[in-house]
């Protein structure tokens, strides 16, 4: 299942581009990034450089992060969203020197859609060259010319791979990992915050290497990737701990998972392309619903569905817990002012970045999509493991590692006071409303509701069978009785006396008209 950031319109933007070379013989990617939702055995040309790759991700208002690729011959530069929530490369422009596959594919995102022919072209991605890369040429008009999406999910989540199985339908990373055997099969992503006064950086993306200063990520718990056994597509998803979300009041937000067998371990898909994380409605209510002045409403062009508007001066601190590691969310991310909108009085409109999950984003395989507002608070490493199709390496199961970034609560508080309150700390004035004001909504279903109908029915099968047998026997008996009864005479025997009451009833007229003979003279 594929998903999109709030709107394709959100990333119709421009950015300056310059190539930076990182130390340690690594590559710098530059560009921006943005979201989609959720593409025969041939010899491969040698990739340009067999070394790790790094890249700067340029940030547009905390909503979009892009990088640059080139496609075709002669090479044409295209700005693409780096998106862990999908697997396919899609572009909204004609590519010179392309080859048409003769096949088409559709990708439906939470908002928007990509549809069009599958084409092949030479791809260059900061030092790596893939001579024949499959991509979807969007013909819907949703993607702007010169822009696109590069999915970083596994091959098993690829729409193109479903249409063109085998090497020709491989994803970009599958091609890179298979042919660049000296590069470890993992990627890392670090997203920046545009209005952070103490940590100014747009973001970084690496293939096969860890950023300097963040080496501790390799010692973080390895979160097993929850493998999807349905046709919904594989995503980078893992389970939170039991009661693994701590609300603004410091108490766990208790919910049950929608996912079969997950119980109270909510399943999260990690999606660098989703600007607004999608969470269960009851979780969004618990985070924002008790803030005085907060409202759940529809904002035109924002979010694609109901979203909380929240007073901009409300400092809300929430935490996610995965593998026993607490990941605090910066209050500038919990309540976002990145929309650049004002109300009728000229006041900035702030929103609760953790949005009630859109119906189009819901899945039976995960409970939430943890997008940019979450990932700005954790450096993420995704190890593809045996998700690299056709790899000759001895690989282990895929996993995710998360290194908390917002670990200094005092600094985060100071950032909030500086950015939202003009340096005047009034956060102590916020008093949450009682929990009784929250609506009675729990879209994390009870565990029993996660069972299929047949599973729910199984304990009662003996009684159902016994009851059905008894009912069947009764029905057969009734039919036999009716058949036998239909053979009995339906007339009154002659020897039986006439009905009592007419002939002997005194002063009663006969039941029929009496015959009176008449003479005819």
Short mmCIF file of C-alpha atoms in Angstrom, two decimals:
data_model
loop_
_atom_site.label_atom_id
_atom_site.label_comp_id
_atom_site.label_asym_id
_atom_site.label_seq_id
_atom_site.Cartn_x
_atom_site.Cartn_y
_atom_site.Cartn_z
CA UNK A 1 0.00 0.00 0.00
CA UNK A 2 1.41 3.40 -0.99
CA UNK A 3 0.88 6.77 0.57
CA UNK A 4 1.33 10.47 -0.06
CA UNK A 5 2.26 13.54 1.93
CA UNK A 6 -0.53 16.03 2.50
CA UNK A 7 -0.72 16.92 -1.18
CA UNK A 8 1.25 16.80 -4.38
CA UNK A 9 0.86 20.58 -4.39
CA UNK A 10 2.97 20.78 -1.23
CA UNK A 11 6.12 20.01 -3.12
CA UNK A 12 5.66 22.27 -6.13
CA UNK A 13 8.73 24.18 -5.01
CA UNK A 14 12.12 25.35 -6.16
CA UNK A 15 15.47 24.93 -4.51
CA UNK A 16 19.03 25.91 -5.19
CA UNK A 17 21.24 23.01 -6.12
CA UNK A 18 24.94 22.57 -5.52
CA UNK A 19 27.14 19.49 -5.33
CA UNK A 20 29.04 18.98 -2.10
CA UNK A 21 31.65 16.32 -1.62
CA UNK A 22 31.70 14.71 1.80
CA UNK A 23 34.81 13.52 3.56
CA UNK A 24 35.91 9.90 3.67
CA UNK A 25 35.46 9.56 -0.09
CA UNK A 26 31.66 9.53 0.20
CA UNK A 27 29.14 11.26 -2.03
CA UNK A 28 26.93 14.23 -1.22
CA UNK A 29 23.43 14.20 -2.62
CA UNK A 30 21.56 17.45 -2.75
CA UNK A 31 18.07 18.37 -3.66
CA UNK A 32 14.84 18.08 -1.75
CA UNK A 33 12.54 15.41 -0.52
CA UNK A 34 8.74 14.78 -0.65
CA UNK A 35 6.09 12.06 -0.38
CA UNK A 36 4.11 9.84 -2.68
CA UNK A 37 2.05 7.58 -0.36
CA UNK A 38 2.69 4.34 -1.48
CA UNK A 39 7.79 -0.79 -10.04
CA UNK A 40 14.80 -11.43 -17.77
CA UNK A 41 17.91 -11.95 -16.55
CA UNK A 42 20.21 -9.39 -18.09
CA UNK A 43 23.78 -8.46 -17.39
CA UNK A 44 24.28 -5.26 -15.43
CA UNK A 45 26.73 -2.52 -16.28
CA UNK A 46 29.24 -1.75 -13.57
CA UNK A 47 28.18 1.02 -11.23
CA UNK A 48 30.13 4.25 -11.29
CA UNK A 49 31.73 4.04 -7.83
CA UNK A 50 31.84 1.14 -5.37
CA UNK A 51 31.84 3.25 -2.23
CA UNK A 52 29.21 4.40 0.25
CA UNK A 53 27.01 7.34 -0.67
CA UNK A 54 25.85 10.28 1.41
CA UNK A 55 23.61 13.17 0.59
CA UNK A 56 22.32 16.47 1.90
CA UNK A 57 18.55 16.65 1.88
CA UNK A 58 17.19 20.14 1.40
CA UNK A 59 14.22 20.98 3.56
CA UNK A 60 11.20 23.01 2.44
CA UNK A 61 9.32 24.18 5.51
CA UNK A 62 9.54 20.78 7.25
CA UNK A 63 7.12 19.44 4.65
CA UNK A 64 9.32 18.30 1.78
CA UNK A 65 12.82 16.89 1.34
CA UNK A 66 14.24 16.27 -2.12
CA UNK A 67 17.38 14.92 -3.80
CA UNK A 68 18.59 15.01 -7.40
CA UNK A 69 18.94 12.18 -9.90
CA UNK A 70 19.54 12.11 -13.64
CA UNK A 71 17.67 9.92 -16.10
CA UNK A 72 18.11 9.22 -19.79
CA UNK A 73 20.62 9.94 -22.51
CA UNK A 74 21.59 12.74 -22.58
CA UNK A 75 21.13 12.87 -18.79
CA UNK A 76 18.19 14.93 -17.54
CA UNK A 77 18.17 16.15 -13.94
CA UNK A 78 15.04 15.36 -11.95
CA UNK A 79 14.27 16.41 -8.39
CA UNK A 80 12.83 13.46 -6.45
CA UNK A 81 11.38 12.81 -3.04
CA UNK A 82 13.39 10.23 -1.13
CA UNK A 83 10.62 8.04 0.19
CA UNK A 84 10.97 5.01 2.45
CA UNK A 85 7.22 4.44 2.24
CA UNK A 86 7.23 3.28 -1.37
CA UNK A 87 9.51 1.23 -3.58
CA UNK A 88 9.17 2.61 -7.10
CA UNK A 89 10.72 5.42 -9.09
CA UNK A 90 8.15 7.72 -10.67
CA UNK A 91 8.70 10.89 -12.69
CA UNK A 92 6.44 13.56 -14.11
CA UNK A 93 8.50 14.39 -17.18
CA UNK A 94 9.60 13.00 -20.51
CA UNK A 95 12.98 11.29 -20.36
CA UNK A 96 15.33 11.46 -23.37
CA UNK A 97 16.52 8.17 -24.79
CA UNK A 98 13.97 6.12 -22.84
CA UNK A 99 12.72 2.66 -23.78
CA UNK A 100 9.02 1.83 -23.46
CA UNK A 101 8.24 -1.51 -21.80
CA UNK A 102 4.80 -1.72 -23.38
CA UNK A 103 3.24 -2.08 -19.93
CA UNK A 104 1.54 0.29 -17.50
CA UNK A 105 1.22 0.59 -13.74
CA UNK A 106 -0.84 2.56 -11.23
CA UNK A 107 0.17 3.71 -7.76
CA UNK A 108 -2.60 5.03 -5.53
CA UNK A 109 -1.40 7.30 -2.75
CA UNK A 110 -3.31 8.53 0.28
CA UNK A 111 -3.82 11.73 -1.69
CA UNK A 112 -3.14 11.61 -5.40
CA UNK A 113 -2.23 8.94 -7.88
CA UNK A 114 0.55 8.07 -10.30
CA UNK A 115 -0.43 6.23 -13.43
CA UNK A 116 1.29 5.68 -16.72
CA UNK A 117 3.63 3.57 -18.83
CA UNK A 118 6.62 1.76 -17.39
CA UNK A 119 9.78 2.93 -19.12
CA UNK A 120 13.50 2.19 -18.90
CA UNK A 121 16.38 4.65 -18.89
CA UNK A 122 19.93 5.05 -17.62
CA UNK A 123 19.90 6.28 -14.01
CA UNK A 124 22.68 8.22 -12.31
CA UNK A 125 22.34 8.67 -8.59
CA UNK A 126 25.36 10.49 -7.12
CA UNK A 127 28.12 8.22 -8.28
CA UNK A 128 26.04 5.15 -9.03
CA UNK A 129 24.95 4.29 -12.56
CA UNK A 130 22.20 1.83 -13.44
CA UNK A 131 22.12 1.28 -17.23
CA UNK A 132 18.49 0.11 -17.30
CA UNK A 133 16.29 1.41 -14.52
CA UNK A 134 12.52 0.90 -14.60
CA UNK A 135 10.28 3.82 -13.67
CA UNK A 136 6.69 5.00 -14.11
CA UNK A 137 6.14 8.00 -16.37
CA UNK A 138 3.19 9.76 -14.72
CA UNK A 139 0.47 10.80 -17.16
CA UNK A 140 -2.08 11.99 -14.58
CA UNK A 141 -0.59 15.46 -14.28
CA UNK A 142 -0.26 15.15 -10.49
CA UNK A 143 3.53 15.27 -10.67
CA UNK A 144 5.20 18.43 -11.91
CA UNK A 145 7.63 18.25 -14.79
CA UNK A 146 11.15 17.83 -13.50
CA UNK A 147 10.04 16.20 -10.25
CA UNK A 148 9.30 12.71 -9.04
CA UNK A 149 9.57 10.17 -6.24
CA UNK A 150 12.33 7.66 -5.58
CA UNK A 151 11.01 4.84 -3.43
CA UNK A 152 13.46 3.27 -0.99
CA UNK A 153 11.29 0.35 0.06
CA UNK A 154 12.02 -3.32 -0.67
CA UNK A 155 11.47 -5.02 -4.01
CA UNK A 156 8.53 -6.90 -2.52
CA UNK A 157 6.68 -3.60 -2.16
CA UNK A 158 7.20 -2.58 -5.77
CA UNK A 159 4.30 -2.10 -8.17
CA UNK A 160 6.65 -2.27 -11.14
CA UNK A 161 8.07 -5.59 -9.90
CA UNK A 162 4.53 -6.98 -9.83
CA UNK A 163 4.05 -6.01 -13.48
CA UNK A 164 7.57 -6.84 -14.69
CA UNK A 165 9.01 -9.61 -12.47
CA UNK A 166 12.73 -10.23 -12.46
CA UNK A 167 15.75 -8.03 -12.98
CA UNK A 168 14.11 -5.61 -15.41
CA UNK A 169 11.56 -4.59 -12.79
CA UNK A 170 14.01 -4.10 -9.93
CA UNK A 171 13.86 -1.03 -7.70
CA UNK A 172 16.70 1.50 -7.68
CA UNK A 173 18.20 0.22 -4.42
CA UNK A 174 17.84 -3.42 -5.42
CA UNK A 175 19.86 -2.64 -8.55
CA UNK A 176 22.49 -0.75 -6.54
CA UNK A 177 22.88 -3.43 -3.85
CA UNK A 178 23.00 -6.32 -6.32
CA UNK A 179 25.65 -4.80 -8.53
CA UNK A 180 27.62 -2.82 -5.95
CA UNK A 181 28.52 -5.78 -3.78
CA UNK A 182 31.03 -3.91 -1.61
CA UNK A 183 28.32 -1.58 -0.31
CA UNK A 184 26.47 -2.83 2.80
CA UNK A 185 22.76 -3.35 2.25
CA UNK A 186 21.47 -0.53 4.41
CA UNK A 187 20.39 3.08 4.16
CA UNK A 188 20.18 5.82 6.78
CA UNK A 189 18.06 8.96 6.91
CA UNK A 190 18.39 12.07 9.06
CA UNK A 191 15.79 14.81 8.60
CA UNK A 192 16.39 18.40 9.65
CA UNK A 193 14.07 20.99 11.19
CA UNK A 194 13.80 24.32 9.39
CA UNK A 195 13.10 26.48 12.46
CA UNK A 196 15.42 24.82 14.98
CA UNK A 197 17.62 27.54 16.50
CA UNK A 198 20.24 25.12 17.82
CA UNK A 199 20.50 22.35 15.19
CA UNK A 200 20.50 23.84 11.72
CA UNK A 201 20.76 21.25 8.97
CA UNK A 202 18.42 20.20 6.19
CA UNK A 203 19.04 16.48 6.48
CA UNK A 204 21.21 13.64 5.24
CA UNK A 205 20.73 10.38 3.38
CA UNK A 206 23.31 7.61 3.06
CA UNK A 207 23.61 4.27 1.33
CA UNK A 208 25.92 1.80 3.02
CA UNK A 209 27.47 4.15 5.59
CA UNK A 210 26.67 5.86 8.89
CA UNK A 211 26.96 9.62 9.38
CA UNK A 212 29.88 10.90 11.43
CA UNK A 213 28.84 11.56 15.00
CA UNK A 214 25.93 9.12 14.82
CA UNK A 215 27.84 5.84 15.04
CA UNK A 216 25.85 4.84 18.14
CA UNK A 217 22.95 3.92 15.91
CA UNK A 218 24.55 0.54 15.26
CA UNK A 219 24.23 -0.29 18.98
CA UNK A 220 20.51 0.48 19.09
CA UNK A 221 18.04 -2.43 19.33
CA UNK A 222 17.41 -4.15 16.01
CA UNK A 223 13.67 -3.88 15.45
CA UNK A 224 12.53 -6.80 13.28
CA UNK A 225 10.68 -5.71 10.17
CA UNK A 226 7.13 -7.02 10.32
CA UNK A 227 6.77 -9.00 7.12
CA UNK A 228 3.49 -8.55 5.28
CA UNK A 229 1.89 -11.77 4.10
CA UNK A 230 -0.81 -10.05 2.05
CA UNK A 231 -0.83 -8.37 -1.35
CA UNK A 232 -0.82 -4.91 0.25
CA UNK A 233 2.91 -4.50 -0.33
CA UNK A 234 5.85 -4.64 2.04
CA UNK A 235 6.76 -1.52 4.03
CA UNK A 236 9.46 -0.74 6.56
CA UNK A 237 7.37 -1.39 9.63
CA UNK A 238 8.00 -2.52 13.19
CA UNK A 239 6.15 -2.83 16.48
CA UNK A 240 6.08 -0.29 19.29
CA UNK A 241 6.37 -1.56 22.83
CA UNK A 242 3.19 -2.30 24.77
CA UNK A 243 1.63 1.09 25.59
CA UNK A 244 4.50 2.56 23.61
CA UNK A 245 3.10 6.07 23.24
CA UNK A 246 3.33 8.51 26.15
CA UNK A 247 0.91 11.43 25.98
CA UNK A 248 1.34 15.09 27.03
CA UNK A 249 0.18 14.24 30.56
CA UNK A 250 3.01 11.74 30.97
CA UNK A 251 0.65 8.76 30.89
CA UNK A 252 0.61 5.93 28.32
CA UNK A 253 -2.00 6.16 25.58
CA UNK A 254 -3.56 2.72 25.88
CA UNK A 255 -4.78 1.30 22.57
CA UNK A 256 -5.12 -2.08 20.93
CA UNK A 257 -3.68 -2.76 17.51
CA UNK A 258 -5.77 -3.25 14.38
CA UNK A 259 -3.20 -5.78 13.19
CA UNK A 260 -4.06 -9.41 13.71
CA UNK A 261 -2.21 -10.87 16.69
CA UNK A 262 -0.44 -7.62 17.64
CA UNK A 263 -2.41 -7.00 20.83
CA UNK A 264 -1.31 -3.74 22.46
CA UNK A 265 1.88 -3.52 20.38
CA UNK A 266 0.89 -0.97 17.76
CA UNK A 267 2.56 -1.49 14.38
CA UNK A 268 4.17 1.53 12.72
CA UNK A 269 5.32 1.97 9.13
CA UNK A 270 8.19 4.47 8.83
CA UNK A 271 7.67 6.81 5.92
CA UNK A 272 10.04 9.68 5.10
CA UNK A 273 7.58 10.93 2.52
CA UNK A 274 4.60 11.49 4.79
CA UNK A 275 4.71 15.05 6.10
CA UNK A 276 2.02 14.50 8.72
CA UNK A 277 2.31 11.22 10.66
CA UNK A 278 -0.93 9.25 10.54
CA UNK A 279 -2.03 7.83 13.89
CA UNK A 280 -5.22 6.23 15.26
CA UNK A 281 -7.97 8.77 15.91
CA UNK A 282 -7.99 7.92 19.62
CA UNK A 283 -4.26 8.66 19.82
CA UNK A 284 -4.66 12.05 18.13
CA UNK A 285 -7.50 12.84 20.53
CA UNK A 286 -5.32 11.92 23.52
CA UNK A 287 -2.50 14.17 22.29
CA UNK A 288 -4.50 17.25 21.26
CA UNK A 289 -8.09 16.86 22.41
CA UNK A 290 -7.44 18.10 25.96
CA UNK A 291 -5.73 21.33 24.90
CA UNK A 292 -7.97 24.37 25.51
CA UNK A 293 -8.86 25.89 22.15
CA UNK A 294 -7.91 22.84 20.09
CA UNK A 295 -10.38 21.81 17.39
CA UNK A 296 -10.65 18.85 15.05
CA UNK A 297 -11.66 20.28 11.69
CA UNK A 298 -11.13 20.16 7.95
CA UNK A 299 -8.70 22.73 6.55
CA UNK A 300 -8.92 23.26 2.81
CA UNK A 301 -5.85 21.88 1.08
CA UNK A 302 -4.30 20.55 4.29
CA UNK A 303 -4.03 16.95 5.33
CA UNK A 304 -6.78 15.54 3.13
CA UNK A 305 -9.06 15.02 6.14
CA UNK A 306 -9.82 16.18 9.68
CA UNK A 307 -6.85 17.62 11.54
CA UNK A 308 -6.43 19.32 14.89
CA UNK A 309 -5.82 23.06 14.98
CA UNK A 310 -3.94 23.86 18.18
CA UNK A 311 -2.91 27.13 19.84
CA UNK A 312 0.65 27.82 18.72
CA UNK A 313 1.78 28.49 22.29
CA UNK A 314 0.81 24.98 23.47
CA UNK A 315 3.97 23.04 24.34
CA UNK A 316 3.11 19.34 24.08
CA UNK A 317 5.72 16.69 24.83
CA UNK A 318 5.05 13.14 23.69
CA UNK A 319 7.29 10.07 23.50
CA UNK A 320 7.33 6.84 21.51
CA UNK A 321 8.95 3.68 22.88
CA UNK A 322 10.42 1.02 20.59
CA UNK A 323 12.66 -1.82 21.71
CA UNK A 324 12.83 -0.28 25.16
CA UNK A 325 14.26 2.97 23.76
CA UNK A 326 12.36 6.19 24.42
CA UNK A 327 12.16 8.59 21.47
CA UNK A 328 10.93 12.02 22.64
CA UNK A 329 9.28 14.25 20.04
CA UNK A 330 10.37 17.88 19.90
CA UNK A 331 7.43 20.17 20.83
CA UNK A 332 8.08 22.14 17.62
CA UNK A 333 7.17 18.93 15.76
CA UNK A 334 4.19 17.92 17.89
CA UNK A 335 2.49 21.24 17.08
CA UNK A 336 3.55 22.59 13.69
CA UNK A 337 3.47 26.14 12.34
CA UNK A 338 4.92 25.16 8.96
CA UNK A 339 1.75 25.75 6.94
CA UNK A 340 2.29 29.49 6.75
CA UNK A 341 -1.44 30.17 7.18
CA UNK A 342 -3.21 32.79 9.25
CA UNK A 343 -6.78 33.15 10.48
CA UNK A 344 -9.11 36.09 9.88
CA UNK A 345 -7.35 38.05 12.62
CA UNK A 346 -3.92 37.48 11.15
CA UNK A 347 -2.86 34.92 13.76
CA UNK A 348 -0.72 31.98 12.67
CA UNK A 349 -2.63 28.71 12.36
CA UNK A 350 -0.83 25.80 14.00
CA UNK A 351 -1.80 22.17 13.54
CA UNK A 352 -1.34 18.94 15.41
CA UNK A 353 1.20 17.19 13.19
CA UNK A 354 0.07 13.71 14.31
CA UNK A 355 -3.12 13.53 12.26
CA UNK A 356 -6.01 11.06 12.68
CA UNK A 357 -5.24 8.47 10.04
CA UNK A 358 -6.97 9.04 6.72
CA UNK A 359 -9.29 6.25 5.57
CA UNK A 360 -7.23 5.93 2.39
CA UNK A 361 -4.06 5.46 4.47
CA UNK A 362 -5.46 2.74 6.73
CA UNK A 363 -4.21 -0.81 6.39
CA UNK A 364 -4.81 -4.13 8.05
CA UNK A 365 -1.03 -4.52 8.36
CA UNK A 366 -0.13 -1.41 10.38
CA UNK A 367 -1.75 1.06 12.77
CA UNK A 368 0.15 4.23 11.97
CA UNK A 369 2.51 5.90 9.54
CA UNK A 370 5.35 7.63 11.34
CA UNK A 371 6.47 10.28 8.89
CA UNK A 372 8.57 13.42 8.92
CA UNK A 373 7.43 14.92 12.23
CA UNK A 374 8.52 11.69 13.95
CA UNK A 375 11.67 11.09 11.91
CA UNK A 376 13.07 14.54 12.68
CA UNK A 377 13.54 13.12 16.16
CA UNK A 378 15.28 9.84 15.28
CA UNK A 379 18.16 8.93 13.02
CA UNK A 380 16.92 5.86 11.14
CA UNK A 381 18.91 2.94 9.75
CA UNK A 382 17.11 0.40 7.55
CA UNK A 383 18.94 -2.85 6.84
CA UNK A 384 17.47 -4.62 3.80
CA UNK A 385 18.79 -8.03 4.83
CA UNK A 386 17.33 -10.74 2.63
CA UNK A 387 14.89 -8.27 1.07
CA UNK A 388 17.50 -7.74 -1.66
CA UNK A 389 16.18 -10.00 -4.43
CA UNK A 390 18.79 -12.11 -6.16
CA UNK A 391 21.61 -11.12 -3.82
CA UNK A 392 24.48 -13.59 -3.58
CA UNK A 393 25.42 -12.35 -0.10
CA UNK A 394 24.70 -14.29 3.06
CA UNK A 395 22.15 -11.92 4.56
CA UNK A 396 20.09 -11.88 7.72
CA UNK A 397 16.53 -10.81 8.32
CA UNK A 398 15.83 -7.12 7.65
CA UNK A 399 15.66 -4.76 10.60
CA UNK A 400 15.33 -1.10 11.60
CA UNK A 401 17.41 0.84 14.13
CA UNK A 402 16.41 4.20 15.60
CA UNK A 403 18.73 6.58 17.43
CA UNK A 404 16.91 9.26 19.48
CA UNK A 405 17.96 12.81 18.61
CA UNK A 406 15.78 15.02 20.82
CA UNK A 407 17.35 13.82 24.05
CA UNK A 408 17.91 17.18 25.76
CA UNK A 409 14.50 18.16 27.16
CA UNK A 410 15.78 21.51 28.45
CA UNK A 411 17.13 22.44 25.03
CA UNK A 412 13.89 21.41 23.31
CA UNK A 413 11.92 23.54 25.78
CA UNK A 414 14.24 26.48 25.17
CA UNK A 415 13.82 26.08 21.40
CA UNK A 416 10.04 26.17 21.79
CA UNK A 417 10.07 29.27 23.99
CA UNK A 418 12.38 31.02 21.54
CA UNK A 419 10.43 30.13 18.41
CA UNK A 420 6.81 30.21 19.57
CA UNK A 421 6.75 32.51 22.57
CA UNK A 422 9.25 35.16 21.58
CA UNK A 423 11.53 34.22 24.46
CA UNK A 424 8.87 34.76 27.14
CA UNK A 425 8.18 31.44 28.86
CA UNK A 426 4.45 31.11 29.52
CA UNK A 427 4.23 27.34 29.05
CA UNK A 428 3.28 26.81 32.70
CA UNK A 429 -0.05 28.49 31.95
CA UNK A 430 -1.19 25.50 29.88
CA UNK A 431 -3.57 23.30 31.86
CA UNK A 432 -4.88 20.23 30.06
CA UNK A 433 -8.61 19.63 30.22
CA UNK A 434 -9.84 16.47 32.02
CA UNK A 435 -9.75 13.26 30.02
CA UNK A 436 -13.55 13.10 30.26
CA UNK A 437 -13.80 15.72 27.47
CA UNK A 438 -12.37 13.27 24.94
CA UNK A 439 -14.80 11.57 22.56
CA UNK A 440 -15.48 7.89 23.15
CA UNK A 441 -13.49 6.73 20.15
CA UNK A 442 -11.13 3.78 20.03
CA UNK A 443 -10.12 2.85 16.53
CA UNK A 444 -7.48 0.54 17.89
CA UNK A 445 -9.76 -2.47 17.89
CA UNK A 446 -9.97 -4.94 20.76
CA UNK A 447 -7.79 -7.92 20.21
CA UNK A 448 -10.76 -10.17 19.54
CA UNK A 449 -11.81 -7.93 16.67
CA UNK A 450 -8.51 -8.63 14.96
CA UNK A 451 -9.64 -12.20 14.33
CA UNK A 452 -11.17 -13.20 11.07
CA UNK A 453 -14.81 -14.27 11.00
CA UNK A 454 -13.86 -17.93 10.71
CA UNK A 455 -11.52 -17.64 13.70
CA UNK A 456 -14.24 -16.06 15.81
CA UNK A 457 -16.62 -18.82 14.75
CA UNK A 458 -14.31 -21.76 15.48
CA UNK A 459 -15.00 -22.12 19.26
CA UNK A 460 -18.72 -22.39 18.58
CA UNK A 461 -18.53 -24.89 15.73
CA UNK A 462 -19.45 -27.98 17.85
CA UNK A 463 -22.60 -26.27 19.07
CA UNK A 464 -23.43 -25.00 15.60
CA UNK A 465 -23.00 -28.50 14.13
CA UNK A 466 -25.10 -30.12 16.87
CA UNK A 467 -27.81 -27.51 16.51
CA UNK A 468 -27.79 -27.83 12.75
CA UNK A 469 -28.10 -31.62 13.01
CA UNK A 470 -31.04 -31.38 15.39
CA UNK A 471 -32.72 -28.81 13.20
CA UNK A 472 -32.15 -30.98 10.15
CA UNK A 473 -33.67 -34.02 11.86
CA UNK A 474 -36.66 -31.97 12.95
CA UNK A 475 -37.12 -30.65 9.43
CA UNK A 476 -36.99 -34.14 7.91
CA UNK A 477 -39.48 -35.41 10.49
CA UNK A 478 -41.84 -32.56 9.73
CA UNK A 479 -41.68 -33.30 6.01
CA UNK A 480 -42.43 -37.01 6.56
CA UNK A 481 -45.36 -36.20 8.82
CA UNK A 482 -46.80 -33.83 6.23
CA UNK A 483 -46.45 -36.46 3.51
CA UNK A 484 -48.17 -39.16 5.59
CA UNK A 485 -50.89 -36.79 6.67
CA UNK A 486 -51.67 -35.87 3.08
CA UNK A 487 -52.68 -39.51 2.35
CA UNK A 488 -55.50 -39.60 4.96
CA UNK A 489 -59.17 -39.22 3.69
CA UNK A 490 -60.48 -35.72 3.78
CA UNK A 491 -64.26 -36.60 3.68
CA UNK A 492 -66.55 -37.32 6.58
CA UNK A 493 -67.41 -41.05 7.03
CA UNK A 494 -71.07 -41.96 6.39
CA UNK A 495 -71.51 -43.72 9.69
CA UNK A 496 -70.65 -40.64 11.64
CA UNK A 497 -73.67 -38.72 12.92
CA UNK A 498 -74.67 -35.49 11.32
CA UNK A 499 -73.61 -32.32 12.99
CA UNK A 500 -75.57 -31.64 16.09
CA UNK A 501 -77.68 -28.58 16.47
CA UNK A 502 -79.53 -27.94 13.23
CA UNK A 503 -82.24 -30.58 12.98
CA UNK A 504 -82.90 -30.69 16.71
CA UNK A 505 -82.54 -27.07 17.48
CA UNK A 506 -85.95 -25.75 18.47
CA UNK A 507 -87.32 -22.65 16.79
CA UNK A 508 -84.37 -22.49 14.40
CA UNK A 509 -84.89 -22.18 10.67
CA UNK A 510 -83.39 -24.89 8.53
CA UNK A 511 -79.91 -24.21 7.27
CA UNK A 512 -81.19 -24.29 3.67
CA UNK A 513 -84.21 -22.91 1.80
CA UNK A 514 -87.14 -25.35 2.35
CA UNK A 515 -88.95 -26.64 -0.67
CA UNK A 516 -92.58 -25.63 -0.95
CA UNK A 517 -94.43 -27.51 -3.72
CA UNK A 518 -96.77 -25.42 -5.77
CA UNK A 519 -99.53 -26.38 -8.04
CA UNK A 520 -99.89 -25.05 -11.47
CA UNK A 521 -103.42 -24.69 -12.57
#
